[in-house]
């Protein structure tokens, strides 16, 4: 079982590395996004996603593009698609949650076949989020080296609790609560 888990992590890493190397070269991506760069150098996100900072071509607004990187894992792909559907419906306009700037979609990347035999279309599901410039709770902890006075820590904790309480009130569960999934402060 450990070998299988290790093999799956390797595939996820390869998928994420593939996305980090390919997505920035596709500008303007979907005819809408340019100046694409992986967040944190390695695409941020979790084990099965890669996140990029990008700029909307027409408005100039920054966005965060999150691509699914777990190709070959239908359970995780389904979870990724459910996340997009939830954000696009139940959590739409909820002030405590990051908002989608467009409905969930797919980017079709043409994978070149050997010997010049054409290309194979690879569907890459993605989510386009509003850009939140203050970063995550994890970013904030690293930037301050953990030195926050008690009142600041309590204020951040209260915000996290409000978000989780609201999510549970909507009969949803996050399943990956960690400092890197809580964004701080006002929207841009």
CSV table of C-alpha atoms in Angstrom, one decimal:
chain,number,residue,atom,x,y,z
A,1,UNK,CA,0.0,0.0,0.0
A,2,UNK,CA,2.9,2.4,0.8
A,3,UNK,CA,4.3,1.8,-2.7
A,4,UNK,CA,1.0,2.6,-4.3
A,5,UNK,CA,0.7,5.9,-2.3
A,6,UNK,CA,4.3,6.8,-3.2
A,7,UNK,CA,3.6,6.1,-6.9
A,8,UNK,CA,0.5,8.3,-6.8
A,9,UNK,CA,2.5,11.1,-5.2
A,10,UNK,CA,5.1,10.8,-7.9
A,11,UNK,CA,2.4,11.0,-10.6
A,12,UNK,CA,0.9,14.1,-8.9
A,13,UNK,CA,4.3,15.7,-8.7
A,14,UNK,CA,4.9,15.0,-12.4
A,15,UNK,CA,1.5,16.4,-13.3
A,16,UNK,CA,2.1,19.5,-11.3
A,17,UNK,CA,5.6,20.0,-12.8
A,18,UNK,CA,4.1,19.5,-16.3
A,19,UNK,CA,1.5,22.2,-15.6
A,20,UNK,CA,4.1,24.6,-14.1
A,21,UNK,CA,6.2,24.2,-17.3
A,22,UNK,CA,3.4,24.3,-19.8
A,23,UNK,CA,0.7,26.8,-18.6
A,24,UNK,CA,2.9,30.0,-18.6
A,25,UNK,CA,3.9,29.3,-22.2
A,26,UNK,CA,0.2,29.3,-23.4
A,27,UNK,CA,-0.4,33.1,-23.1
A,28,UNK,CA,-2.8,34.5,-23.9
A,29,UNK,CA,-4.4,31.5,-22.2
A,30,UNK,CA,-8.0,30.9,-23.3
A,31,UNK,CA,-7.7,34.3,-25.1
A,32,UNK,CA,-8.2,35.9,-21.7
A,33,UNK,CA,-5.1,35.6,-19.5
A,34,UNK,CA,-1.5,36.8,-19.9
A,35,UNK,CA,1.6,37.3,-17.7
A,36,UNK,CA,1.0,33.9,-16.2
A,37,UNK,CA,3.4,32.8,-13.4
A,38,UNK,CA,3.3,29.9,-10.9
A,39,UNK,CA,2.6,31.1,-7.4
A,40,UNK,CA,5.5,30.3,-5.1
A,41,UNK,CA,7.6,29.1,-8.0
A,42,UNK,CA,6.2,25.6,-7.9
A,43,UNK,CA,2.5,26.4,-8.5
A,44,UNK,CA,1.4,26.5,-4.9
A,45,UNK,CA,-1.9,24.7,-4.5
A,46,UNK,CA,-2.1,21.3,-2.9
A,47,UNK,CA,-1.0,17.9,-4.0
A,48,UNK,CA,-3.4,17.8,-6.9
A,49,UNK,CA,-3.5,21.4,-8.1
A,50,UNK,CA,-1.2,24.1,-9.4
A,51,UNK,CA,-2.1,27.8,-9.0
A,52,UNK,CA,-0.9,30.6,-11.2
A,53,UNK,CA,-1.1,34.4,-10.9
A,54,UNK,CA,-2.3,35.8,-14.2
A,55,UNK,CA,-3.7,39.0,-15.6
A,56,UNK,CA,-7.0,39.4,-17.5
A,57,UNK,CA,-6.2,40.7,-21.0
A,58,UNK,CA,-9.3,43.0,-21.3
A,59,UNK,CA,-9.6,44.4,-17.7
A,60,UNK,CA,-6.0,44.2,-16.5
A,61,UNK,CA,-7.3,42.6,-13.3
A,62,UNK,CA,-5.1,40.0,-11.5
A,63,UNK,CA,-6.6,36.5,-11.1
A,64,UNK,CA,-5.5,33.2,-9.6
A,65,UNK,CA,-5.9,30.3,-12.0
A,66,UNK,CA,-6.1,26.9,-10.3
A,67,UNK,CA,-5.5,23.8,-12.5
A,68,UNK,CA,-6.2,20.3,-11.6
A,69,UNK,CA,-3.0,18.3,-11.5
A,70,UNK,CA,-4.2,14.8,-10.6
A,71,UNK,CA,-4.9,13.5,-14.0
A,72,UNK,CA,-5.6,9.8,-13.8
A,73,UNK,CA,-7.4,10.1,-10.4
A,74,UNK,CA,-11.1,10.4,-11.1
A,75,UNK,CA,-12.0,10.8,-7.4
A,76,UNK,CA,-9.8,13.8,-7.0
A,77,UNK,CA,-10.9,15.2,-10.3
A,78,UNK,CA,-14.5,14.9,-9.2
A,79,UNK,CA,-13.6,16.7,-5.9
A,80,UNK,CA,-12.0,19.5,-7.9
A,81,UNK,CA,-15.0,19.9,-10.2
A,82,UNK,CA,-17.3,19.8,-7.1
A,83,UNK,CA,-15.3,22.6,-5.5
A,84,UNK,CA,-15.8,24.7,-8.6
A,85,UNK,CA,-19.5,24.0,-8.7
A,86,UNK,CA,-19.9,24.8,-5.0
A,87,UNK,CA,-18.1,28.1,-5.4
A,88,UNK,CA,-20.1,28.9,-8.5
A,89,UNK,CA,-23.5,28.3,-6.7
A,90,UNK,CA,-23.9,27.9,-3.0
A,91,UNK,CA,-20.9,30.1,-2.1
A,92,UNK,CA,-21.3,32.7,-4.8
A,93,UNK,CA,-21.3,36.2,-3.3
A,94,UNK,CA,-20.5,34.9,0.2
A,95,UNK,CA,-18.2,37.5,1.6
A,96,UNK,CA,-16.1,35.1,3.7
A,97,UNK,CA,-15.1,33.0,0.7
A,98,UNK,CA,-12.9,33.6,-2.3
A,99,UNK,CA,-15.0,34.2,-5.4
A,100,UNK,CA,-14.8,32.7,-8.9
A,101,UNK,CA,-14.4,35.3,-11.7
A,102,UNK,CA,-15.8,32.9,-14.3
A,103,UNK,CA,-17.6,29.6,-14.3
A,104,UNK,CA,-15.3,26.5,-14.0
A,105,UNK,CA,-13.9,25.4,-17.3
A,106,UNK,CA,-11.4,23.3,-19.2
A,107,UNK,CA,-8.3,24.2,-21.1
A,108,UNK,CA,-7.5,21.8,-23.8
A,109,UNK,CA,-3.8,21.4,-24.2
A,110,UNK,CA,-2.6,19.8,-27.5
A,111,UNK,CA,0.0,17.2,-26.4
A,112,UNK,CA,2.3,16.5,-29.4
A,113,UNK,CA,2.5,12.9,-30.5
A,114,UNK,CA,5.8,11.3,-31.4
A,115,UNK,CA,6.9,11.1,-35.0
A,116,UNK,CA,4.8,14.2,-36.0
A,117,UNK,CA,1.6,12.2,-35.8
A,118,UNK,CA,-0.4,15.2,-34.7
A,119,UNK,CA,-1.6,16.0,-31.2
A,120,UNK,CA,-3.7,14.4,-28.5
A,121,UNK,CA,-6.1,16.8,-26.6
A,122,UNK,CA,-5.5,16.9,-22.9
A,123,UNK,CA,-8.4,18.3,-20.9
A,124,UNK,CA,-7.1,20.4,-18.0
A,125,UNK,CA,-9.9,21.5,-15.6
A,126,UNK,CA,-9.3,25.0,-14.1
A,127,UNK,CA,-10.9,27.5,-11.8
A,128,UNK,CA,-10.4,31.3,-12.1
A,129,UNK,CA,-10.5,33.1,-8.8
A,130,UNK,CA,-10.4,36.7,-7.8
A,131,UNK,CA,-6.9,37.8,-6.7
A,132,UNK,CA,-6.5,38.3,-3.0
A,133,UNK,CA,-3.3,40.4,-2.6
A,134,UNK,CA,-2.8,39.9,1.1
A,135,UNK,CA,-2.0,36.2,0.8
A,136,UNK,CA,-2.8,33.4,3.1
A,137,UNK,CA,-2.5,32.9,6.9
A,138,UNK,CA,0.5,30.7,6.2
A,139,UNK,CA,2.2,33.5,4.1
A,140,UNK,CA,1.4,35.9,6.9
A,141,UNK,CA,3.0,33.6,9.6
A,142,UNK,CA,6.1,33.2,7.5
A,143,UNK,CA,6.4,36.9,6.8
A,144,UNK,CA,6.0,37.8,10.5
A,145,UNK,CA,8.1,34.8,11.6
A,146,UNK,CA,5.3,33.9,13.9
A,147,UNK,CA,5.6,37.1,15.9
A,148,UNK,CA,2.0,38.3,16.3
A,149,UNK,CA,0.7,39.7,19.5
A,150,UNK,CA,-2.2,37.8,21.2
A,151,UNK,CA,-4.9,40.1,19.9
A,152,UNK,CA,-3.8,39.8,16.3
A,153,UNK,CA,-3.7,36.0,16.6
A,154,UNK,CA,-7.1,35.9,18.2
A,155,UNK,CA,-8.5,38.2,15.4
A,156,UNK,CA,-7.1,35.9,12.7
A,157,UNK,CA,-8.5,32.8,14.5
A,158,UNK,CA,-11.9,34.4,14.8
A,159,UNK,CA,-12.0,35.1,11.1
A,160,UNK,CA,-11.1,31.4,10.4
A,161,UNK,CA,-13.8,30.2,12.8
A,162,UNK,CA,-16.4,32.5,11.1
A,163,UNK,CA,-15.6,31.1,7.7
A,164,UNK,CA,-15.8,27.5,8.9
A,165,UNK,CA,-19.0,28.1,10.8
A,166,UNK,CA,-20.6,29.7,7.7
A,167,UNK,CA,-19.4,26.8,5.5
A,168,UNK,CA,-20.9,24.3,8.0
A,169,UNK,CA,-24.1,26.3,8.2
A,170,UNK,CA,-24.4,25.8,4.4
A,171,UNK,CA,-24.0,22.0,5.0
A,172,UNK,CA,-20.6,21.9,3.4
A,173,UNK,CA,-17.3,20.5,4.8
A,174,UNK,CA,-13.9,21.8,3.6
A,175,UNK,CA,-11.8,18.6,4.4
A,176,UNK,CA,-8.5,20.5,4.1
A,177,UNK,CA,-8.4,23.1,6.8
A,178,UNK,CA,-4.9,24.5,7.1
A,179,UNK,CA,-3.2,28.0,7.2
A,180,UNK,CA,-2.5,28.0,3.5
A,181,UNK,CA,-6.3,27.8,2.7
A,182,UNK,CA,-7.3,30.9,4.7
A,183,UNK,CA,-6.9,34.2,3.0
A,184,UNK,CA,-6.3,37.4,4.9
A,185,UNK,CA,-7.8,40.8,4.8
A,186,UNK,CA,-9.7,42.9,2.4
A,187,UNK,CA,-10.1,42.2,-1.3
A,188,UNK,CA,-8.2,44.3,-3.8
